[in-house]
Amino acid sequence: MSKSLSKRPSKSAAKAKKSAPHTSEVEELAIAKPSTRMAAILYDGMLILALLFLVGTVLTVIGTLLTMETGSESSQAQSLPTWYQNVIMTPSFILTLVGFYGLFWRRGGQTLGMQTWRLKTVNNNGHLLTWGQSFKRVLAASIMPLIFGLIGSVIGGSRAILLTSVFLGFVFNYAFCLFNSRGLAVQDMLSNTITLKMPKTENEGLWRVIRNRKRGK
């Protein structure tokens, strides 16, 4: 984030505000609050978990067939090799998140949950994100959960402590908004993107964007 952006409204906010109708009933465009962001994530969470579960199941089956001997009894069950979990499964989960968010952000700047809460993610110029910017934003959002997870593994090492630490890192991304002068989350700052709360008159739904693009082809 440049100093100029920290002292005046972002280009994305100025651009959207310029095109909004000038009536007293129109909401001001603003940076989304952490509570609203979390609510949108809860909406999207079920779909994301389903996608991750599907990817995890497929990779587990493949990993079992390729790296382990299968037995006929439950006592013969084994865990997947650590290298397979770290080199194959973890990057695949990240790519799944990039694919999910990238697809929605590139189409209309909104996931289904974000559309419900009138949130929109754009870059600092007010344009929809590219695949590269989407990838950078997802990675930026993963840094603090990863750091907290590493700390948790050093402190305790149990699965419960590890998952709790990762969750706290995730919450930290949005709690950071409360201490940032502009209300930016960690991933906003690291990826030079921003999530806005759209006025009702400016909140064009994702499906309408897709339909309009199809009609224009």
XYZ file of C-alpha atoms in Angstrom:
217
model
C 0.000 0.000 0.000
C 1.455 3.342 -0.981
C 1.332 6.404 1.228
C -1.051 8.101 -1.158
C -3.592 5.344 -0.694
C -3.325 5.513 3.085
C -4.116 9.243 3.116
C -7.059 9.349 0.725
C -9.846 6.996 -0.385
C -8.690 4.173 -2.640
C -9.113 4.484 -6.406
C -11.609 1.638 -6.278
C -13.759 3.501 -3.769
C -13.537 6.758 -5.728
C -14.430 5.029 -8.962
C -17.486 3.314 -7.525
C -18.623 6.427 -5.679
C -18.407 8.490 -8.873
C -20.840 6.191 -10.655
C -23.344 5.998 -7.754
C -26.607 7.994 -7.924
C -26.472 11.216 -5.895
C -29.357 10.676 -3.469
C -29.471 10.942 0.279
C -30.626 7.329 0.556
C -27.575 5.847 -1.179
C -25.081 4.220 1.159
C -21.499 5.407 1.192
C -18.998 3.012 -0.284
C -16.696 1.783 2.488
C -14.084 -0.784 3.334
C -15.846 -3.902 4.626
C -15.888 -4.476 8.377
C -14.320 -7.674 9.773
C -17.631 -8.943 11.179
C -19.279 -8.682 7.755
C -16.355 -10.428 6.090
C -16.526 -13.275 8.574
C -20.259 -13.632 7.982
C -19.665 -13.943 4.230
C -16.976 -16.565 4.820
C -19.404 -18.618 6.927
C -21.831 -18.556 4.008
C -19.134 -19.794 1.630
C -17.655 -22.187 4.178
C -19.949 -25.135 3.473
C -19.174 -25.100 -0.231
C -15.452 -24.695 0.393
C -15.418 -27.563 2.907
C -17.260 -29.777 0.422
C -14.682 -28.992 -2.274
C -11.757 -29.609 0.079
C -13.321 -32.861 1.278
C -13.742 -34.044 -2.312
C -10.161 -33.145 -3.221
C -8.846 -34.728 -0.013
C -10.773 -37.941 -0.621
C -9.509 -38.286 -4.196
C -5.905 -37.572 -3.190
C -6.114 -39.980 -0.248
C -7.288 -42.784 -2.511
C -4.554 -42.030 -5.048
C -1.911 -41.764 -2.323
C -2.999 -45.032 -0.742
C -2.787 -46.873 -4.061
C 0.584 -45.396 -4.984
C 2.480 -45.241 -1.698
C 1.086 -47.893 0.668
C 0.265 -51.552 0.793
C -3.434 -52.140 1.394
C -4.570 -54.672 3.980
C -7.820 -56.457 4.602
C -8.297 -55.472 8.271
C -8.667 -52.124 10.038
C -5.639 -52.906 12.215
C -3.514 -52.782 9.067
C -4.505 -49.205 8.263
C -1.616 -46.807 7.775
C -1.141 -43.077 7.464
C -0.109 -41.443 4.242
C 3.602 -40.539 4.088
C 4.450 -37.091 5.407
C 6.077 -36.100 2.133
C 2.872 -36.910 0.243
C 0.774 -34.818 2.635
C 3.152 -31.838 2.447
C 4.142 -31.962 -1.234
C 0.907 -33.160 -2.838
C -2.094 -32.615 -0.567
C -1.354 -29.230 1.002
C -0.566 -27.467 -2.308
C -3.675 -29.083 -3.819
C -5.842 -27.622 -1.059
C -4.343 -24.168 -1.670
C -4.915 -24.465 -5.423
C -8.521 -25.471 -4.718
C -9.027 -22.285 -2.698
C -7.358 -20.223 -5.436
C -9.623 -21.841 -8.026
C -12.758 -21.226 -5.962
C -12.079 -17.599 -5.105
C -10.329 -16.793 -8.376
C -13.288 -17.955 -10.429
C -15.735 -15.739 -8.519
C -13.415 -12.753 -8.089
C -12.563 -12.662 -11.787
C -16.217 -12.934 -12.826
C -17.837 -10.345 -10.616
C -15.628 -9.718 -7.580
C -18.071 -11.624 -5.360
C -18.520 -15.155 -4.095
C -22.033 -16.275 -3.240
C -21.529 -15.343 0.403
C -20.036 -11.975 -0.504
C -22.985 -11.242 -2.775
C -25.369 -11.843 0.138
C -23.558 -9.266 2.267
C -22.869 -6.871 -0.635
C -19.099 -7.286 -0.491
C -16.813 -6.976 -3.468
C -13.078 -7.635 -3.800
C -11.126 -5.530 -6.292
C -7.566 -4.345 -6.803
C -6.382 -0.853 -5.883
C -7.445 0.472 -9.279
C -11.022 -0.693 -8.777
C -10.744 -3.488 -11.347
C -11.606 -7.164 -10.935
C -8.744 -9.394 -9.862
C -6.643 -11.395 -12.290
C -5.684 -15.001 -11.614
C -2.291 -13.804 -10.406
C -3.815 -11.311 -7.990
C -6.288 -13.922 -6.741
C -3.431 -16.357 -6.114
C -1.455 -13.675 -4.276
C -4.451 -12.773 -2.089
C -5.170 -16.385 -1.100
C -1.493 -16.945 -0.258
C -1.453 -13.711 1.767
C -4.490 -14.910 3.719
C -2.676 -18.197 4.437
C 0.470 -16.673 5.953
C -0.812 -15.955 9.458
C -2.655 -19.309 9.845
C 0.576 -21.014 8.755
C 2.685 -19.048 11.241
C 0.227 -19.671 14.083
C 0.065 -23.342 13.103
C 3.860 -23.670 13.270
C 3.847 -22.037 16.700
C 1.104 -24.409 17.831
C 3.021 -27.453 16.602
C 6.103 -26.339 18.525
C 4.167 -25.612 21.719
C 1.957 -28.681 21.838
C 2.113 -30.841 18.779
C -1.323 -32.404 19.205
C -3.847 -32.184 16.381
C -6.301 -30.174 18.487
C -3.684 -27.549 19.361
C -2.560 -27.360 15.738
C -6.086 -26.802 14.409
C -6.811 -24.232 17.126
C -3.620 -22.356 16.266
C -4.472 -22.301 12.566
C -7.956 -20.994 13.362
C -6.502 -18.232 15.557
C -4.232 -17.235 12.683
C -7.261 -17.032 10.430
C -9.096 -14.834 12.945
C -5.998 -12.640 13.308
C -6.247 -11.707 9.606
C -9.552 -9.976 10.283
C -8.882 -8.796 13.848
C -6.035 -6.827 12.300
C -8.694 -4.598 10.690
C -9.529 -3.198 14.111
C -5.992 -1.879 14.568
C -5.317 -0.722 11.021
C -6.129 2.955 10.442
C -7.974 2.182 7.188
C -9.611 -1.034 8.369
C -7.542 -3.267 6.071
C -7.060 -6.970 6.704
C -3.655 -8.649 6.475
C -4.402 -10.071 3.021
C -5.556 -6.649 1.794
C -2.215 -5.081 2.641
C -0.011 -7.913 1.395
C -1.821 -8.381 -1.929
C -2.692 -4.741 -2.733
C -6.369 -5.636 -3.008
C -9.370 -4.498 -1.014
C -12.814 -5.762 -0.010
C -15.544 -3.131 -0.171
C -19.058 -2.879 1.216
C -21.123 -1.982 -1.838
C -24.135 0.355 -1.806
C -27.410 -1.363 -2.640
C -27.682 0.486 -5.940
C -24.165 -0.584 -6.917
C -24.388 -4.226 -5.859
C -24.790 -5.982 -9.180
C -25.202 -9.683 -8.426
C -22.694 -12.228 -9.635
C -25.174 -14.148 -11.733
C -26.343 -10.936 -13.421
C -22.740 -10.164 -14.346
C -22.330 -13.628 -15.849
C -25.610 -13.362 -17.758
C -24.700 -9.951 -19.147
C -21.336 -11.223 -20.331
C -22.951 -14.192 -22.060
C -25.430 -11.885 -23.824
C -22.606 -9.690 -25.012
C -20.794 -12.569 -26.690
